[in-house]
Amino acid sequence: MGSPHEVNSRPPRAHDAPALAEARIDLAAIRANAARLRDAAGSAAVMAVVKADGYGHGMVPCARAALAGGATWIGVARMHEALALRAAGIRSRILAWLLAPGDDWASAVAAGIELSAADPWAVEAATRAALTAGRPGLLHLKIDTGLGRGGASPAHWRALLESASRAEASGHVRVVGIWSHLAHADSPGHPECDRQVGRFRDAVELARKTGMSPEVLHLANSAATLNLPQTHFDLVRTGLALFGLSPVPEVSVPTALGLRPAMTLTARLVSVKRVPAGHGVSYGHRYHTVRETTLGLVPLGYADGVPRHASGTGPLLAVGRRRTVAGTVCMDQFVVDLGDDTAAAGDEIVLFGPGDSGEPGAEDWARAAGTISYEIVTRIGARVPRTYASGSGSKER
Ligand SMILES: *Cc1c(COP(=O)(O)O)cnc(C)c1O
């Protein structure tokens, strides 16, 4: 390596890939993670949860990779996500659960998308949609077993069952599932998990007494799939683990769970310059160089999902060494202090990835920003292109 003063003398490198930054998605990892979750799920089927653009990884390619790995259902929050999956040719069972009266219920029913209902209005919306679509609406009734978010509270469960029974008797809907969601699945051993299982069983019992025979019962997310077999029932809904991240990072890193992180976020330095000691860096000068050093400019900022809360703390792999964001993360860019390392514009910086080259993980960014890895990957912005590798070394855009 040359001496530090040569830093600016090397011409910028030309690269095949023009992208200043990219999120590389390893579809083989998603396929393998799906297979691993299928093992963990035992006799339960696996739903690949690909809401929010596949947790930022790209919804359709990730859904396909998960189905190739053994998932048999796809889950999303919103109806338009489900419709986009069908339009892309995904033919598996699809469940959407965060629905509003103004959604396109008729198109969803026509497309065979299964829909969550937690209120009588949703049963009525499915009934009307069935009349338009000419086929019954497929419903999963949701009970709030304690999360205190969506779902019918136990006091309203009977009324929901009665409205669904009437709609079923008229042939306009079929109740195919009963489901709920856990509050403490990521705290192994928390007593609330088993209390929720108990309330779930009670809700199912009451449905059966009402004359329903739901085909699929489901309660588990990623953490419960990996740690709480008593929550598996017929189907597990796995999101984060499918993308290779640990839902319980304080307890287990991804490799310990047999998972491989699928996203690698990289950027190319756009400028490199030598500055003297005592130089303030970025807005507010929250960082000062301690001696003469080399600063690299990274073209990713909070508009791209790099958390501003990671100012001064976000970890990186820069020209072979772990570094930290220097000073404030801006909208489009941040600075890294490269010391005396030799670098040039065009050199690649890795923000996070599976760790093969010593780069940080999404979980390290979560810790640096005081959040969870879910938020790190889902917030990678639309300005960052996703590129896909199928694992055979091929790369598609
Ligand atoms: C997002 C979501 C999941 C997936 O959760 P992970 O922790 O990512 O596995 C499962 N069920 C529901 C209702 C969700 O909203």
XYZ file of N, CA and C and ligand atoms in Angstrom, residues 47 49 51 55 77 97 142 149 179-181 219-223 225 237-243 247 374, ligand 1:
93
model
N -45.690 -19.895 6.100
C -46.087 -18.709 5.347
C -44.888 -17.767 5.293
N -43.747 -14.217 5.015
C -44.326 -12.878 5.158
C -43.426 -11.895 4.394
N -44.504 -8.633 3.400
C -45.063 -7.270 3.458
C -43.941 -6.237 3.382
N -39.776 -6.807 3.424
C -38.896 -6.234 4.453
C -37.749 -5.452 3.802
N -49.418 -7.549 4.627
C -50.322 -6.735 5.431
C -51.471 -6.229 4.568
N -53.843 -9.086 5.817
C -54.516 -8.934 7.115
C -54.748 -7.507 7.598
N -59.800 -13.122 13.112
C -58.691 -12.787 14.008
C -59.189 -12.448 15.410
N -53.605 -5.148 19.825
C -53.416 -4.404 18.574
C -54.627 -4.749 17.719
N -56.959 -16.999 13.670
C -55.565 -16.646 13.924
C -55.438 -15.538 14.953
N -54.208 -15.371 15.433
C -53.901 -14.324 16.396
C -52.397 -14.039 16.309
N -51.931 -13.100 17.120
C -50.526 -12.678 17.023
C -49.983 -12.489 18.441
N -50.659 -18.759 14.738
C -50.331 -17.842 15.818
C -48.865 -17.382 15.789
N -47.967 -18.211 15.276
C -46.531 -17.961 15.451
C -45.937 -17.021 14.416
N -45.038 -16.129 14.869
C -44.168 -15.353 13.976
C -42.785 -16.024 13.955
N -41.759 -15.324 13.461
C -40.427 -15.947 13.372
C -39.931 -16.436 14.721
N -39.990 -15.552 15.730
C -39.425 -15.919 17.036
C -40.134 -17.145 17.595
N -41.751 -19.421 15.876
C -41.446 -20.580 15.041
C -40.156 -21.238 15.519
N -46.143 -17.984 10.523
C -45.995 -16.786 9.670
C -44.608 -16.190 9.914
N -43.672 -16.478 9.021
C -42.291 -16.047 9.259
C -41.891 -14.926 8.318
N -41.411 -13.850 8.897
C -40.920 -12.717 8.111
C -39.425 -12.552 8.324
N -39.055 -11.943 9.427
C -37.656 -11.566 9.641
C -36.671 -12.725 9.422
N -36.990 -13.900 9.958
C -36.060 -15.028 9.867
C -35.875 -15.484 8.423
N -36.918 -15.314 7.622
C -36.821 -15.655 6.206
C -35.714 -14.835 5.530
N -35.552 -13.599 5.997
C -34.533 -12.721 5.430
C -33.193 -12.902 6.130
N -34.677 -12.844 15.187
C -35.717 -12.121 15.931
C -35.379 -11.979 17.417
N -35.417 -5.154 12.003
C -36.594 -5.007 11.137
C -36.613 -3.597 10.535
C -45.107 -8.975 10.290
C -45.958 -10.048 10.832
C -45.482 -11.373 10.949
C -44.037 -11.730 10.727
O -43.308 -11.379 11.878
P -41.741 -11.711 12.011
O -41.417 -11.384 13.402
O -41.055 -10.843 11.020
O -41.607 -13.149 11.674
C -46.364 -12.354 11.338
N -47.660 -12.049 11.600
C -48.135 -10.808 11.522
C -49.547 -10.531 11.854
C -47.303 -9.748 11.152
O -47.785 -8.504 11.100
